[in-house]
PDB file of C-alpha atoms in Angstrom:
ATOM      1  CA  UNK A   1      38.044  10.438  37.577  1.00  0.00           C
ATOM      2  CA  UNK A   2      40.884  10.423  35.148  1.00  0.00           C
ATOM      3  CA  UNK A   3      38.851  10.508  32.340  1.00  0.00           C
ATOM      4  CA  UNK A   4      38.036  13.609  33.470  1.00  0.00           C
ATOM      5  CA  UNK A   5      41.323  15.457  34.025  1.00  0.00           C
ATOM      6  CA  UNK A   6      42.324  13.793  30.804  1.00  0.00           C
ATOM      7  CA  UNK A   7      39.257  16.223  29.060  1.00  0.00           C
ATOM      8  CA  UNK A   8      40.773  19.045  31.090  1.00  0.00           C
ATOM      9  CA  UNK A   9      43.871  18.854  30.098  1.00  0.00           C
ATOM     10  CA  UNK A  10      42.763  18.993  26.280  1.00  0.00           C
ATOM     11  CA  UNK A  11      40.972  21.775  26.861  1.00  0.00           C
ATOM     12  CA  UNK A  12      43.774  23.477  28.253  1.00  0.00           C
ATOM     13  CA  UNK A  13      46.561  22.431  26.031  1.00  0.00           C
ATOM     14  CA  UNK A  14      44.197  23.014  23.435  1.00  0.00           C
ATOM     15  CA  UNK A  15      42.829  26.395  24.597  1.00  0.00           C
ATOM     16  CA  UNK A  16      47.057  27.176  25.010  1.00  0.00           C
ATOM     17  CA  UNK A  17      47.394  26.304  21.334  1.00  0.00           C
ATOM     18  CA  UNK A  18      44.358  27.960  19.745  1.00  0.00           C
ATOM     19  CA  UNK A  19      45.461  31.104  20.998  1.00  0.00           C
ATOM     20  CA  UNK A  20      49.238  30.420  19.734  1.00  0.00           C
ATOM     21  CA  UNK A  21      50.916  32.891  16.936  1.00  0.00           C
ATOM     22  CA  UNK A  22      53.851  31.863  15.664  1.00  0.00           C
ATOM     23  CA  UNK A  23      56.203  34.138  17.486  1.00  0.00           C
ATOM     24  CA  UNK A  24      54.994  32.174  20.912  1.00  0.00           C
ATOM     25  CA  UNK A  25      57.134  29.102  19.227  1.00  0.00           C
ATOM     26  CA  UNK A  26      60.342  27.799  20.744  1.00  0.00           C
ATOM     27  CA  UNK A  27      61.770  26.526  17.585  1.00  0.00           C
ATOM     28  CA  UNK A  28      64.956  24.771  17.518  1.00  0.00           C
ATOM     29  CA  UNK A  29      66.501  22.490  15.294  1.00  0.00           C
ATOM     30  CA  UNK A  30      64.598  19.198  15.738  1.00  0.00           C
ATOM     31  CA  UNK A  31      66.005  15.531  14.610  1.00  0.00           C
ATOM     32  CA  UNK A  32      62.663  14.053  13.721  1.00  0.00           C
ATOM     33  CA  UNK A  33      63.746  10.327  14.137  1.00  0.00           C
ATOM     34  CA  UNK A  34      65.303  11.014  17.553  1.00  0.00           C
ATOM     35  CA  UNK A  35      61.485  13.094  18.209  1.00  0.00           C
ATOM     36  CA  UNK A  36      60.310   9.509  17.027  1.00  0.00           C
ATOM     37  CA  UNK A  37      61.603   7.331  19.085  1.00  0.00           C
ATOM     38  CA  UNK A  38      61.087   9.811  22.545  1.00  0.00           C
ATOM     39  CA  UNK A  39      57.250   9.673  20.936  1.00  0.00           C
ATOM     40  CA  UNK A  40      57.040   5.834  21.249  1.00  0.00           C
ATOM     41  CA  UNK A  41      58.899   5.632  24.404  1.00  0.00           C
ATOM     42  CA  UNK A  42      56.156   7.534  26.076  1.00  0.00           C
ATOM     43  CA  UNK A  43      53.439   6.233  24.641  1.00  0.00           C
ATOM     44  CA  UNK A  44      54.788   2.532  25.555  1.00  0.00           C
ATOM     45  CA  UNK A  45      54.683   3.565  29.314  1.00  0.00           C
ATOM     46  CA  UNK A  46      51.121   5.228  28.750  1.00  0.00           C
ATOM     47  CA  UNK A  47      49.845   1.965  26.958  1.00  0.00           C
ATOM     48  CA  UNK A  48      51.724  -0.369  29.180  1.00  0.00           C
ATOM     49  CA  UNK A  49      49.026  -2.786  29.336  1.00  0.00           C
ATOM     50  CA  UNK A  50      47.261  -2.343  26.365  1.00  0.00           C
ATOM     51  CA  UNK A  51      48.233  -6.595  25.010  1.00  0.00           C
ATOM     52  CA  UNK A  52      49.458  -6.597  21.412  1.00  0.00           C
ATOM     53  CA  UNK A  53      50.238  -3.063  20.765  1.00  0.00           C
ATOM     54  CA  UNK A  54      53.584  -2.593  18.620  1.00  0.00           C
ATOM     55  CA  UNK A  55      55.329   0.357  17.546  1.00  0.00           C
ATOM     56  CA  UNK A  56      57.909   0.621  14.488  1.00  0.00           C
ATOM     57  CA  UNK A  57      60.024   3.525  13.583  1.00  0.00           C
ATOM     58  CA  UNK A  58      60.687   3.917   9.799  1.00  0.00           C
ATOM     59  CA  UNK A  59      62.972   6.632   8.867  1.00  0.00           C
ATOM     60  CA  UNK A  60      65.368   5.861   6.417  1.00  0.00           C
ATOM     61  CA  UNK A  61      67.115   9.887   5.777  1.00  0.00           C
ATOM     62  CA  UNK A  62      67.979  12.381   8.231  1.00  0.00           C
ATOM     63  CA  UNK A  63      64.907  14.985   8.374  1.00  0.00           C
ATOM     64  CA  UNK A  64      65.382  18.021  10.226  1.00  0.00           C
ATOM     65  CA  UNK A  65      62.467  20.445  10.845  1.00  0.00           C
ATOM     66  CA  UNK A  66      63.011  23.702  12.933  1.00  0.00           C
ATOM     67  CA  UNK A  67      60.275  23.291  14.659  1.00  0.00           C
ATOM     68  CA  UNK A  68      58.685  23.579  18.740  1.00  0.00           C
ATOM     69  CA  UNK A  69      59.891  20.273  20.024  1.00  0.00           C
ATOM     70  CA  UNK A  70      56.821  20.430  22.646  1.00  0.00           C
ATOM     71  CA  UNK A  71      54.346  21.251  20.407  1.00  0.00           C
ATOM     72  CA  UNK A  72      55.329  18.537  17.512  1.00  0.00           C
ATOM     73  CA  UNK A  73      55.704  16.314  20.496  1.00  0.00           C
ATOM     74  CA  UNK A  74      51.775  16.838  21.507  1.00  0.00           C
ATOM     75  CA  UNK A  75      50.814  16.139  18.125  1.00  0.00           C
ATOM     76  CA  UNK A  76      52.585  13.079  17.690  1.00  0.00           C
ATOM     77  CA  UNK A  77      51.068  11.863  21.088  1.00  0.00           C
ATOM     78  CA  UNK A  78      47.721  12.846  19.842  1.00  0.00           C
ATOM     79  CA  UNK A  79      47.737  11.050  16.388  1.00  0.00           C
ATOM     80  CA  UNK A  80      48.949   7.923  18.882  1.00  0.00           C
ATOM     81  CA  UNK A  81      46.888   8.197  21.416  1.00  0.00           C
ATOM     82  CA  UNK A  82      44.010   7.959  18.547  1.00  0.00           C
ATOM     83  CA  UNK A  83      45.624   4.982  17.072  1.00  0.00           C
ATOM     84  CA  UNK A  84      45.727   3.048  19.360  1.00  0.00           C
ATOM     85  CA  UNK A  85      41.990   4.250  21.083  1.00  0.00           C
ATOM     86  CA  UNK A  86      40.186   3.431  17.830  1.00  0.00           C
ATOM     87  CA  UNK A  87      41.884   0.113  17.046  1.00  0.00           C
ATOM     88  CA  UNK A  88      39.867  -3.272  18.524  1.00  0.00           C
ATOM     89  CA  UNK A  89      42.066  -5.303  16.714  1.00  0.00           C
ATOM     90  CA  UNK A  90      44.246  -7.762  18.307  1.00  0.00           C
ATOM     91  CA  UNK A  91      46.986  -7.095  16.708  1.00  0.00           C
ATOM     92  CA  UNK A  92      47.367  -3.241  16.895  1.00  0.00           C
ATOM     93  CA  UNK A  93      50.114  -1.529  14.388  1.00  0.00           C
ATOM     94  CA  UNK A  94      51.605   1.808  15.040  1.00  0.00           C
ATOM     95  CA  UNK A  95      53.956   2.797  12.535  1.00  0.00           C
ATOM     96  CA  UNK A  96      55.531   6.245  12.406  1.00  0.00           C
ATOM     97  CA  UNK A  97      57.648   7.714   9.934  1.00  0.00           C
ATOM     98  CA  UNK A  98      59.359  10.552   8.400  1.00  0.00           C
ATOM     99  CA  UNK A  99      60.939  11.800   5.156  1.00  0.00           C
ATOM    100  CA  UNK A 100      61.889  14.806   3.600  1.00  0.00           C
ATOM    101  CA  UNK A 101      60.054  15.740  -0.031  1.00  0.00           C
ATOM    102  CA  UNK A 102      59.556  18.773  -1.592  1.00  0.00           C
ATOM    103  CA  UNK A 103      61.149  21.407   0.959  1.00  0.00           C
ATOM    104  CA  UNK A 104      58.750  19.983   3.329  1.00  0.00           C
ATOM    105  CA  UNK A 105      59.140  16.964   5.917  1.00  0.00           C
ATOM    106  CA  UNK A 106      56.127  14.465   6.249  1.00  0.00           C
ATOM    107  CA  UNK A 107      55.919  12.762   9.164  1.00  0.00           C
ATOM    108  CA  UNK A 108      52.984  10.525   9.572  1.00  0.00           C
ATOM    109  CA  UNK A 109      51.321   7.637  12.149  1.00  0.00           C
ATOM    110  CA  UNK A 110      49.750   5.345  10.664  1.00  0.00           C
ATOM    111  CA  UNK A 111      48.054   2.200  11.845  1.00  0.00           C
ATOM    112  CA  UNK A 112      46.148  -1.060  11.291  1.00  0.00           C
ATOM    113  CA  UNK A 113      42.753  -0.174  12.735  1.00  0.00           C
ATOM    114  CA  UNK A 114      39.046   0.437  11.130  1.00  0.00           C
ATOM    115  CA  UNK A 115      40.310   2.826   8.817  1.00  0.00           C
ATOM    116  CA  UNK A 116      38.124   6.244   8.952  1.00  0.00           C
ATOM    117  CA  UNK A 117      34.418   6.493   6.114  1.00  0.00           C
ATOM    118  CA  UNK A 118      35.117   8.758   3.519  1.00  0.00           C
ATOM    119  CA  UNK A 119      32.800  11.143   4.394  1.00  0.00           C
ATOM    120  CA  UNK A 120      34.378  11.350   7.637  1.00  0.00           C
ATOM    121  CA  UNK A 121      37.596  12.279   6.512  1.00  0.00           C
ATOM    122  CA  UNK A 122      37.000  15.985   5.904  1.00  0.00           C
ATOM    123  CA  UNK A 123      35.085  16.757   9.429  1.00  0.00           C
ATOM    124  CA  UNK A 124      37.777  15.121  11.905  1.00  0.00           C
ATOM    125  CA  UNK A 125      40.070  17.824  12.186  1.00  0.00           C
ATOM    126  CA  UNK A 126      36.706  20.323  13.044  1.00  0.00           C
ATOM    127  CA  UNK A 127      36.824  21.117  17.016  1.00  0.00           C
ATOM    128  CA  UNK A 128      35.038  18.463  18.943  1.00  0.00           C
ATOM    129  CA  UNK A 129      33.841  16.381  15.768  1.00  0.00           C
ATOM    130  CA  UNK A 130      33.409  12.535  16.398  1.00  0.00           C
ATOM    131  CA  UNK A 131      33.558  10.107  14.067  1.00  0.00           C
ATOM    132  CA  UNK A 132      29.580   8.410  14.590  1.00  0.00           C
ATOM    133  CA  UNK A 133      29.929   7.078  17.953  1.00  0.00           C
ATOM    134  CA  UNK A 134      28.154   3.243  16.086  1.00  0.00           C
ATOM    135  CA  UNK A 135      31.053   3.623  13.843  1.00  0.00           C
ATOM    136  CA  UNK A 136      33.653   3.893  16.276  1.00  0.00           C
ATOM    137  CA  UNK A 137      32.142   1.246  19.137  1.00  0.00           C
ATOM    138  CA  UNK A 138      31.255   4.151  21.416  1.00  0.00           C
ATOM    139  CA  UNK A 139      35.101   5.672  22.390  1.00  0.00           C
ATOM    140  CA  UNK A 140      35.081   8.991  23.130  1.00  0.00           C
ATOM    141  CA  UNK A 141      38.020  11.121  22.217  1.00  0.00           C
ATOM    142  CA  UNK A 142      38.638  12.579  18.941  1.00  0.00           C
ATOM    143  CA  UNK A 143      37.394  15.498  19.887  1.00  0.00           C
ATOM    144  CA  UNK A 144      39.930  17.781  20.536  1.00  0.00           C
ATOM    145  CA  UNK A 145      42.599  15.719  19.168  1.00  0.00           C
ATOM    146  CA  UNK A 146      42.762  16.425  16.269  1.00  0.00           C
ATOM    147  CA  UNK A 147      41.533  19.942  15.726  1.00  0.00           C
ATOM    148  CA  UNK A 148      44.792  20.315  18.045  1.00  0.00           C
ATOM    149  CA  UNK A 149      47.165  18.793  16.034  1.00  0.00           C
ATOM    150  CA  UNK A 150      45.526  20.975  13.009  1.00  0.00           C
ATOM    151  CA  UNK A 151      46.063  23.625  14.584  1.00  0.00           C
ATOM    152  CA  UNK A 152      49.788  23.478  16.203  1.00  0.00           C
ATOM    153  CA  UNK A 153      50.920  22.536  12.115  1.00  0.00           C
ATOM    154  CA  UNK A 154      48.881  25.589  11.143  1.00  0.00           C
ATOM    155  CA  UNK A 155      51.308  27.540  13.854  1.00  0.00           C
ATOM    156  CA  UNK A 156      54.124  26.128  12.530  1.00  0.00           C
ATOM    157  CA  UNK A 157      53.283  27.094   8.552  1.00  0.00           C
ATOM    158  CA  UNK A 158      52.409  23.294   8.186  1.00  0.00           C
ATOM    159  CA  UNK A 159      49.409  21.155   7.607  1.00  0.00           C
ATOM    160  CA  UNK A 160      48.057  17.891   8.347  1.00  0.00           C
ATOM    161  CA  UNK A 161      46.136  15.514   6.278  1.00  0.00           C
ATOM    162  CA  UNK A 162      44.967  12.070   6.768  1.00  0.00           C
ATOM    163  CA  UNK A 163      44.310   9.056   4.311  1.00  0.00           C
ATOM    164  CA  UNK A 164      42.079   6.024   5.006  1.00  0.00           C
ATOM    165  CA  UNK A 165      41.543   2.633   4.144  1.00  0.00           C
ATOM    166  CA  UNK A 166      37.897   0.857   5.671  1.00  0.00           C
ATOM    167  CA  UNK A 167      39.439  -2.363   7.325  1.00  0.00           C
ATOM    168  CA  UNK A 168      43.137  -1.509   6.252  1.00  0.00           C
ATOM    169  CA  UNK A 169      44.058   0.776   8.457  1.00  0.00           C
ATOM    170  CA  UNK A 170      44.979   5.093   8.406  1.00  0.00           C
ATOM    171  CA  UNK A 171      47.765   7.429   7.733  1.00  0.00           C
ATOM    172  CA  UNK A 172      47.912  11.197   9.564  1.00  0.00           C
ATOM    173  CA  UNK A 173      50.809  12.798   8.381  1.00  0.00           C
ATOM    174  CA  UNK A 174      52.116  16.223   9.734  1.00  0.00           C
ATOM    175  CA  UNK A 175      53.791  18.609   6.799  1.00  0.00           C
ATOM    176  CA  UNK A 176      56.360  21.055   8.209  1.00  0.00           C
ATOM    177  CA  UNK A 177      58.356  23.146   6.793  1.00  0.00           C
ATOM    178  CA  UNK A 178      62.519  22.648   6.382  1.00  0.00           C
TER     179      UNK A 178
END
């Protein structure tokens, strides 16, 4: 079934990106808000029928990164995809945004779901770590995610940290160099 390809292609992208150096980068001059809003377009289609699921784009500079396009792209698709998996709310939030601060851009998703334990924080970017499956109401999936996105910022001479509120919602935010 699907869910299986969808594991297989994780495992592939990610086994493609764990082996990555940084010379295997395409980089090219990337308009973040424009990577944005081709981020949200796709995941509309892909959560066409997911009922009250709303996106916002907040970026009030220009922020250029040079950057893989693809690779960025997967990232942002990832934090999404997670954002909108873990969320049982009726309302669901997805807000991402971008600014430039300290010779670095930050570009984070956050949302309005369960917000991620404390404890937790520090072991979801580890490869095939899941947030306790009673914690999350039994969704698979942040398995590779994450270690992914980790991983493709690493590449790139970036980072990517997260920030949590229980019942408030999360915050992953990708640092890249400008």
């Amino acid at each position: 079934g699907a869910k299986l390809t969808g594991l297989v292609e994780s495992i592939l992208d990610f086994g493609t990106v764990d082996s990555m150096e940084e010379s295997d980068l395409k980089k090219t001059e990337l308009n973040v808000a424009e990577i944005l809003d081709d981020t949200v377009e796709v995941m509309k289609a892909r959560f066409r029928n997911t009922a009250g699921l709303n996106f916002k784009v907040v970026v009030t500079e220009a922020v250029k990164v040079n950057a893989d396009r693809a690779l960025v792209k997967t990232a942002l698709k990832a934090l999404v995809d997670n954002a909108v998996k873990f969320n049982a709310g009726k309302d669901k939030l997805i807000i991402l945004s971008a600014q430039a601060k300290d010779g670095h851009a930050l570009i984070s998703v956050g949302d309005n779901g369960p917000g991620i334990p404390g404890e937790e924080i520090a072991n979801i970017f580890n490869k095939f770590y899941q947030v306790e499956a009673s914690f999350t109401g039994q969704v698979e999936g942040w398995g590779l995610g994450l270690a992914l996105v980790k991983k493709a910022m690493e590449v790139h001479g970036g980072s990517v940290y997260a920030k949590s509120q229980l019942q408030k919602g999360s915050a992953f935010t990708l640092v890249l160099p400008l």
